[in-house]
Each structure stands twice: as structure tokens, then as C-alpha cells.
């Protein structure tokens, strides 16, 4: 079987390997206790995955694990040793869904160095460490898939959230480079970019009013995108209404113009509202 550590042999072999099937695969879902994590776990369960679920809130984790017949492994991703323990105890994992994150909202000067470290550790270093720990065994088996849940804030800058933007842009860079490196190993890599998600999760919990006309998607939409990313081995999938996706794409081409337009739509006031609602979660 192909291994990602041997690029010389990979270069001479066919590169199109069949995508991973969800049914019968062992899938580790981080942030399973959250709004989107619940939807992802239920979607993968409905498609026949065997689940290992993780989060910090043990009661919520146990309830979901019981509902889905899943294994539960509580872990604090802000602790690097706990991340290593999670990877070790999870066993043979075919699919990693790196979904957990802190909202990391608010201007930089409102953060302590410790809070900065925690945001980067949970949102970026923990997904990297889990990928590092789990990928060699996937490559050895010649099958596996890594899905990173980023955000449209990982494609285009948003006001008043430099740490969230940094970690979500970081995930995109990490995943897209890793996808190239793992191309021939049988391990797929995808990044999913939700916009504003209604009903459950960190945006819904913050209860911030969006400008008129800014549409939302549901946690189930994100979950279906995660499943599609795996079965179709897609590099990137946005989960947002067309106008928001278009705005994000334009911001990639003309960031100054996009920043001015979103300022006029009240982006700075909205950022302040998130900061107030999510300050206790740093
Ligand atoms: N909701 C949106 O509108 C939206 C938009 C774009 C992107 N996203 C992304 O979607 C993903 C899921 O977010 P969500 O909306 O479902 O948010 P959420 O409901 O707040 O869930 C966040 C999850 O991350 C886990 N988590 C946070 N800190 C942790 C830590 N130190 N150790 C272990 N787990 C930790 C939480 O677990 P515990 O609470 O059990 O600790 C929870 O399960 C995130 O990556 C987020 O950035 C969300």
C-alpha cells in the first residue's frame, strides 16, 4: 500500500484512488457536543459510520453517544497532552472530522496572551496534531479522510475577529497543502466553510442580528456538506447562500473594497455584539 512518506514511489503510481465510503468507517468527530457537531454526528451515523465522539461537556456527550450507539472520549483540546491521548485512545480511525472550535471573537487588544494561546491551540494546533497522529495509519491502510471545519472567515477577513480569522485561514492553508501531499496515499483532505448557521451552534447561541438580506444555512446543511466532501473527495465546500459565497469570492480579489462594503453594512457593530456575547468562552 502507498505511504505518504515515500514521494519517490508515489510519483510513478496512478493517483486516483476511490474515495472513502462512510458506511462501516470509524469516524472521530471533535466538537460533537456543539450545534454543528451534533448534526455531523447524526448525519454520519445515518450513513452507517461507527462513531467516536469527543467534546468537554460530558453530560451532552454521553446523551449523544447513547442516542447514536457511539463511543465517547471526553477531551480538552486546549491541552496538547489531552489531544495526544485522544488520538491514541480513538484507535483505528478512517475519518477525522476536526470540527471543534472556540468562537475567538473580539479585537486583539481585548485578549490576554493565555487566551490567544488557547484560541490557536483549540482551533488550529489541535486539528493539526490530530491529523499528524492519525494520518500515517490511514495512509498505511490506503484509505482515510480528513475534514476540517473552517468558516467563510477562513477565506475572507471579517472585522473584529483577528484570532478567529487567523485560525480559520490557517486551517485552509494546512488542509489544502496536505491534500496535495496525500493525493496518492488514499487519504483525502477536505475543508468545509460554513457561513452563518441558524438554529444551533456558536452564531445561533450568540443571538446577534444580521443585516437584512444576509442569509443563513442549517447545521444539517453543514453535515450534508461534510458527508459529500468525504464521498466525493472534494477539496473545499462552502455552506452559505449564493450572495454570501459571491461576496466572499469578491473579497478574495478586492479585500479593501469588500472591507469598506461590509463596514457600511455595520460589520464593526456586529463584531462588537459577538465579542460581548462570546467573551466568557475564551
Ligand atoms: N455556527 C456558525 O455559524 C459557524 C459558522 C462558521 C463556522 N463554524 C464552525 O463550525 C464548527 C462548529 O461550531 P458550532 O457552531 O457547532 O459551535 P459550538 O456549538 O459552540 O460548538 C463548539 C464545539 O467545540 C468544542 N470545544 C470548544 N473548546 C473545546 C476544547 N477546549 N476542548 C474540546 N472541545 C472544545 C465544544 O465542546 P464543549 O462545549 O463540550 O467543550 C463544542 O462541541 C467550528 O469550527 C466553528 O468555527 C460555525
Short mmCIF file of C-alpha atoms and ligand atoms in Angstrom, two decimals:
data_model
loop_
_atom_site.label_atom_id
_atom_site.label_comp_id
_atom_site.label_asym_id
_atom_site.label_seq_id
_atom_site.Cartn_x
_atom_site.Cartn_y
_atom_site.Cartn_z
CA UNK A 1 0.00 0.00 0.00
CA UNK A 2 1.14 3.56 -0.64
CA UNK A 3 2.60 5.59 2.20
CA UNK A 4 2.81 9.34 2.25
CA UNK A 5 6.43 9.24 3.43
CA UNK A 6 7.65 7.86 0.07
CA UNK A 7 7.08 10.52 -2.59
CA UNK A 8 9.50 8.78 -4.99
CA UNK A 9 7.32 5.70 -5.35
CA UNK A 10 4.10 7.74 -5.27
CA UNK A 11 5.19 9.74 -8.33
CA UNK A 12 5.26 6.61 -10.51
CA UNK A 13 1.88 5.20 -9.47
CA UNK A 14 -1.69 6.05 -10.50
CA UNK A 15 -3.05 8.84 -8.31
CA UNK A 16 -6.84 8.35 -8.45
CA UNK A 17 -7.84 6.13 -5.56
CA UNK A 18 -11.53 5.50 -4.75
CA UNK A 19 -12.96 7.89 -2.12
CA UNK A 20 -13.64 6.54 1.34
CA UNK A 21 -17.10 5.07 1.98
CA UNK A 22 -18.77 6.38 5.13
CA UNK A 23 -20.66 3.15 5.80
CA UNK A 24 -18.58 0.87 8.02
CA UNK A 25 -15.86 3.51 8.60
CA UNK A 26 -14.67 4.57 12.04
CA UNK A 27 -15.15 8.33 12.33
CA UNK A 28 -13.81 10.63 15.05
CA UNK A 29 -15.86 13.83 15.43
CA UNK A 30 -14.46 16.68 17.56
CA UNK A 31 -16.83 19.31 18.89
CA UNK A 32 -19.58 16.68 18.86
CA UNK A 33 -21.25 18.38 21.84
CA UNK A 34 -21.83 21.57 19.81
CA UNK A 35 -24.62 22.58 17.44
CA UNK A 36 -22.92 21.62 14.18
CA UNK A 37 -21.13 18.65 15.77
CA UNK A 38 -24.49 17.10 16.74
CA UNK A 39 -25.70 17.40 13.15
CA UNK A 40 -22.47 15.95 11.72
CA UNK A 41 -22.56 13.00 14.14
CA UNK A 42 -26.20 12.24 13.28
CA UNK A 43 -25.55 12.50 9.53
CA UNK A 44 -22.53 10.16 9.63
CA UNK A 45 -24.48 7.75 11.86
CA UNK A 46 -27.38 7.75 9.39
CA UNK A 47 -24.90 6.86 6.64
CA UNK A 48 -23.55 3.88 8.60
CA UNK A 49 -20.38 5.21 10.27
CA UNK A 50 -19.14 3.87 13.60
CA UNK A 51 -18.60 6.98 15.69
CA UNK A 52 -16.09 8.14 18.28
CA UNK A 53 -17.38 11.41 19.71
CA UNK A 54 -15.46 13.99 21.70
CA UNK A 55 -16.02 17.29 23.50
CA UNK A 56 -15.62 18.65 27.02
CA UNK A 57 -19.24 18.60 28.25
CA UNK A 58 -19.55 15.00 29.42
CA UNK A 59 -23.34 15.01 30.00
CA UNK A 60 -24.09 16.24 26.49
CA UNK A 61 -21.52 13.86 25.07
CA UNK A 62 -23.00 10.86 26.90
CA UNK A 63 -26.54 11.67 25.74
CA UNK A 64 -25.47 11.90 22.08
CA UNK A 65 -23.27 8.81 22.32
CA UNK A 66 -26.18 6.82 23.80
CA UNK A 67 -28.54 8.05 21.04
CA UNK A 68 -26.12 7.04 18.28
CA UNK A 69 -24.53 3.95 19.84
CA UNK A 70 -21.20 5.76 19.70
CA UNK A 71 -18.03 5.64 21.78
CA UNK A 72 -17.44 8.76 23.87
CA UNK A 73 -13.99 10.10 24.64
CA UNK A 74 -14.11 13.41 26.54
CA UNK A 75 -11.05 15.59 25.92
CA UNK A 76 -9.91 19.17 26.37
CA UNK A 77 -8.30 20.23 23.09
CA UNK A 78 -6.70 23.26 24.74
CA UNK A 79 -4.35 20.75 26.43
CA UNK A 80 -1.84 19.32 23.93
CA UNK A 81 -1.33 16.18 26.07
CA UNK A 82 -5.07 15.55 26.06
CA UNK A 83 -5.06 15.83 22.25
CA UNK A 84 -2.33 13.15 22.08
CA UNK A 85 -4.28 10.93 24.49
CA UNK A 86 -7.45 11.36 22.41
CA UNK A 87 -5.65 10.32 19.22
CA UNK A 88 -4.15 7.29 20.97
CA UNK A 89 -7.39 6.13 22.61
CA UNK A 90 -9.50 6.68 19.49
CA UNK A 91 -7.87 3.62 17.88
CA UNK A 92 -8.07 2.93 14.15
CA UNK A 93 -9.83 5.97 12.68
CA UNK A 94 -10.74 6.14 8.98
CA UNK A 95 -12.38 9.57 9.04
CA UNK A 96 -11.44 12.59 11.15
CA UNK A 97 -13.89 15.48 11.40
CA UNK A 98 -11.97 18.35 13.03
CA UNK A 99 -14.97 20.48 13.91
CA UNK A 100 -14.34 21.82 17.44
CA UNK A 101 -13.52 25.50 17.85
CA UNK A 102 -13.72 28.45 20.17
CA UNK A 103 -15.55 31.50 18.80
CA UNK A 104 -12.32 33.54 19.29
CA UNK A 105 -14.26 36.73 18.60
CA UNK A 106 -13.17 40.20 19.63
CA UNK A 107 -10.37 42.65 18.91
CA UNK A 108 -6.79 41.56 19.62
CA UNK A 109 -6.20 44.09 22.42
CA UNK A 110 -9.06 42.57 24.44
CA UNK A 111 -7.19 39.23 24.72
CA UNK A 112 -4.66 38.05 27.27
CA UNK A 113 -1.65 36.08 25.94
CA UNK A 114 -3.11 32.97 27.58
CA UNK A 115 -6.43 33.42 25.74
CA UNK A 116 -4.57 33.88 22.44
CA UNK A 117 -2.70 30.63 23.05
CA UNK A 118 -5.94 28.76 23.82
CA UNK A 119 -7.68 30.02 20.67
CA UNK A 120 -4.78 28.96 18.45
CA UNK A 121 -4.37 25.62 20.28
CA UNK A 122 -8.05 24.58 20.06
CA UNK A 123 -8.84 25.95 16.59
CA UNK A 124 -5.62 25.23 14.72
CA UNK A 125 -2.95 23.24 16.59
CA UNK A 126 -5.32 20.51 17.83
CA UNK A 127 -6.64 19.74 14.30
CA UNK A 128 -3.04 19.68 13.01
CA UNK A 129 -1.93 17.39 15.85
CA UNK A 130 -4.87 15.01 15.27
CA UNK A 131 -4.12 14.88 11.55
CA UNK A 132 -0.44 14.26 12.32
CA UNK A 133 -1.27 11.43 14.71
CA UNK A 134 -3.98 9.71 12.64
CA UNK A 135 -2.79 10.09 9.04
CA UNK A 136 0.14 7.63 8.98
CA UNK A 137 -2.13 4.69 9.89
CA UNK A 138 -4.73 5.82 7.31
CA UNK A 139 -2.01 6.00 4.64
CA UNK A 140 -0.70 2.59 5.68
CA UNK A 141 -4.21 1.17 5.17
CA UNK A 142 -4.51 3.12 1.90
CA UNK A 143 -7.81 4.72 2.92
CA UNK A 144 -8.93 7.62 5.05
CA UNK A 145 -10.32 11.10 5.01
CA UNK A 146 -9.70 14.29 6.99
CA UNK A 147 -12.36 17.01 7.10
CA UNK A 148 -11.56 20.40 8.62
CA UNK A 149 -14.46 22.68 9.52
CA UNK A 150 -13.25 26.20 8.82
CA UNK A 151 -15.55 29.18 8.11
CA UNK A 152 -16.07 31.76 5.38
CA UNK A 153 -13.95 33.85 7.79
CA UNK A 154 -11.18 31.46 6.72
CA UNK A 155 -11.45 32.77 3.16
CA UNK A 156 -12.17 36.48 3.57
CA UNK A 157 -11.37 38.77 6.51
CA UNK A 158 -14.15 39.82 8.87
CA UNK A 159 -13.98 42.78 11.28
CA UNK A 160 -13.21 42.40 14.97
CA UNK A 161 -12.11 38.75 14.97
CA UNK A 162 -8.41 38.55 14.00
CA UNK A 163 -7.78 35.39 16.03
CA UNK A 164 -10.78 33.53 14.61
CA UNK A 165 -9.76 34.64 11.11
CA UNK A 166 -6.14 33.59 11.73
CA UNK A 167 -7.07 30.11 12.88
CA UNK A 168 -9.68 29.55 10.14
CA UNK A 169 -7.36 30.84 7.37
CA UNK A 170 -4.64 28.66 8.92
CA UNK A 171 -6.84 25.56 8.66
CA UNK A 172 -7.45 26.29 4.97
CA UNK A 173 -3.74 26.61 4.21
CA UNK A 174 -2.88 23.50 6.20
CA UNK A 175 -5.60 21.37 4.63
CA UNK A 176 -5.05 22.44 1.05
CA UNK A 177 -1.30 21.76 1.22
CA UNK A 178 -1.84 18.44 2.99
CA UNK A 179 -4.36 17.44 0.30
CA UNK A 180 -1.64 17.84 -2.33
CA UNK A 181 0.86 15.82 -0.31
CA UNK A 182 -1.58 12.99 0.41
CA UNK A 183 -3.01 12.88 -3.11
CA UNK A 184 -1.73 9.41 -3.93
CA UNK A 185 -1.91 7.88 -0.47
CA UNK A 186 -5.62 7.04 -0.41
CA UNK A 187 -6.22 9.72 2.22
CA UNK A 188 -8.50 12.58 1.13
CA UNK A 189 -8.48 16.01 2.71
CA UNK A 190 -11.39 18.46 2.64
CA UNK A 191 -12.22 21.82 4.15
CA UNK A 192 -15.81 22.93 4.75
CA UNK A 193 -16.56 26.65 5.03
CA UNK A 194 -19.87 27.48 6.74
CA UNK A 195 -21.29 31.00 6.63
CA UNK A 196 -23.83 31.99 9.31
CA UNK A 197 -25.57 28.88 10.70
CA UNK A 198 -29.05 29.21 12.24
CA UNK A 199 -30.83 27.18 14.95
CA UNK A 200 -27.77 25.80 16.80
CA UNK A 201 -24.08 26.49 17.22
CA UNK A 202 -21.93 29.49 18.08
CA UNK A 203 -23.68 32.00 15.81
CA UNK A 204 -27.21 31.00 16.89
CA UNK A 205 -26.15 30.94 20.57
CA UNK A 206 -24.76 34.50 20.31
CA UNK A 207 -28.17 35.74 19.17
CA UNK A 208 -26.68 38.52 17.01
CA UNK A 209 -28.98 40.16 14.45
CA UNK A 210 -27.52 40.09 10.94
CA UNK A 211 -28.10 42.85 8.37
CA UNK A 212 -31.24 42.42 6.27
CA UNK A 213 -30.69 40.08 3.34
CA UNK A 214 -27.76 38.13 4.85
CA UNK A 215 -28.97 34.53 4.61
CA UNK A 216 -28.17 31.53 6.77
CA UNK A 217 -27.85 27.77 6.41
CA UNK A 218 -28.75 25.00 8.88
CA UNK A 219 -26.46 22.66 10.87
CA UNK A 220 -27.86 19.82 8.72
CA UNK A 221 -26.63 21.65 5.59
CA UNK A 222 -23.11 21.68 7.07
CA UNK A 223 -23.42 17.99 7.99
CA UNK A 224 -24.51 17.04 4.47
CA UNK A 225 -21.59 19.05 3.05
CA UNK A 226 -19.19 17.15 5.32
CA UNK A 227 -20.57 13.83 4.09
CA UNK A 228 -20.39 14.97 0.45
CA UNK A 229 -16.80 16.16 0.95
CA UNK A 230 -15.89 12.62 2.03
CA UNK A 231 -17.75 10.55 -0.56
CA UNK A 232 -16.83 12.83 -3.47
CA UNK A 233 -13.35 13.63 -2.10
CA UNK A 234 -13.97 17.35 -2.55
CA UNK A 235 -11.20 19.80 -1.65
CA UNK A 236 -13.43 22.64 -0.49
CA UNK A 237 -17.16 23.19 0.02
CA UNK A 238 -18.85 26.44 1.08
CA UNK A 239 -22.10 26.22 3.05
CA UNK A 240 -23.79 29.58 2.59
CA UNK A 241 -26.35 31.27 0.33
CA UNK A 242 -25.09 32.33 -3.13
CA UNK A 243 -24.83 36.07 -2.28
CA UNK A 244 -22.58 35.41 0.70
CA UNK A 245 -20.42 33.00 -1.30
CA UNK A 246 -20.09 35.57 -4.06
CA UNK A 247 -19.21 38.33 -1.57
CA UNK A 248 -16.53 36.09 -0.07
CA UNK A 249 -15.07 35.33 -3.51
CA UNK A 250 -15.01 39.04 -4.40
CA UNK A 251 -13.32 39.83 -1.08
CA UNK A 252 -10.52 37.48 -2.14
CA UNK A 253 -9.95 39.61 -5.24
CA UNK A 254 -10.60 43.07 -3.79
CA UNK A 255 -10.21 42.93 0.02
CA UNK A 256 -10.18 46.72 0.61
CA UNK A 257 -13.37 47.22 -1.35
CA UNK A 258 -15.05 44.30 0.44
CA UNK A 259 -13.98 45.65 3.87
CA UNK A 260 -15.45 49.07 3.02
CA UNK A 261 -18.71 47.49 1.84
CA UNK A 262 -19.09 45.37 4.97
CA UNK A 263 -18.26 48.40 7.17
CA UNK A 264 -21.19 50.19 5.54
CA UNK A 265 -23.39 47.17 6.37
CA UNK A 266 -22.48 47.51 10.08
CA UNK A 267 -19.72 44.88 10.33
CA UNK A 268 -17.98 46.64 13.23
CA UNK A 269 -21.13 46.85 15.37
CA UNK A 270 -21.90 43.20 14.61
CA UNK A 271 -18.36 42.22 15.62
CA UNK A 272 -18.83 44.05 18.92
CA UNK A 273 -22.09 42.19 19.54
CA UNK A 274 -20.30 38.83 19.01
CA UNK A 275 -17.49 39.94 21.33
CA UNK A 276 -19.96 40.77 24.09
CA UNK A 277 -21.94 37.53 23.65
CA UNK A 278 -18.92 35.22 23.45
CA UNK A 279 -16.45 36.86 25.84
CA UNK A 280 -16.88 34.18 28.51
CA UNK A 281 -15.90 31.45 26.03
CA UNK A 282 -12.22 32.42 25.58
N1 LIG B 1 -22.19 28.32 13.90
C1 LIG B 1 -21.77 29.01 12.85
O1 LIG B 1 -22.47 29.91 12.35
C2 LIG B 1 -20.43 28.68 12.24
C3 LIG B 1 -20.04 29.39 11.10
C4 LIG B 1 -18.81 29.12 10.53
C5 LIG B 1 -18.01 28.13 11.06
N2 LIG B 1 -18.40 27.45 12.17
C6 LIG B 1 -17.51 26.42 12.68
O2 LIG B 1 -18.24 25.23 12.92
C7 LIG B 1 -17.60 24.46 13.95
C8 LIG B 1 -18.64 24.03 14.99
O3 LIG B 1 -19.13 25.21 15.62
P1 LIG B 1 -20.57 25.31 16.30
O4 LIG B 1 -21.29 26.42 15.63
O5 LIG B 1 -21.20 23.97 16.38
O6 LIG B 1 -20.13 25.85 17.74
P2 LIG B 1 -20.49 25.33 19.19
O7 LIG B 1 -21.90 24.90 19.29
O8 LIG B 1 -20.00 26.42 20.10
O9 LIG B 1 -19.57 24.06 19.35
C9 LIG B 1 -18.18 24.17 19.52
C10 LIG B 1 -17.66 22.80 19.86
O10 LIG B 1 -16.23 22.90 20.09
C11 LIG B 1 -15.94 22.23 21.30
N3 LIG B 1 -14.82 22.81 22.01
C12 LIG B 1 -14.58 24.11 22.26
N4 LIG B 1 -13.49 24.23 23.02
C13 LIG B 1 -13.03 22.98 23.26
C14 LIG B 1 -11.95 22.44 23.99
N5 LIG B 1 -11.09 23.22 24.67
N6 LIG B 1 -11.80 21.10 24.01
C15 LIG B 1 -12.65 20.30 23.38
N7 LIG B 1 -13.70 20.74 22.63
C16 LIG B 1 -13.88 22.07 22.61
C17 LIG B 1 -17.19 22.38 22.15
O11 LIG B 1 -17.20 21.34 23.10
P3 LIG B 1 -17.60 21.59 24.66
O12 LIG B 1 -18.62 22.69 24.64
O13 LIG B 1 -18.12 20.27 25.09
O14 LIG B 1 -16.35 21.98 25.31
C18 LIG B 1 -18.28 22.22 21.12
O15 LIG B 1 -18.57 20.86 20.92
C19 LIG B 1 -16.50 25.37 14.50
O16 LIG B 1 -15.28 25.01 13.92
C20 LIG B 1 -16.92 26.75 14.04
O17 LIG B 1 -15.82 27.63 13.93
C21 LIG B 1 -19.59 27.71 12.78
#
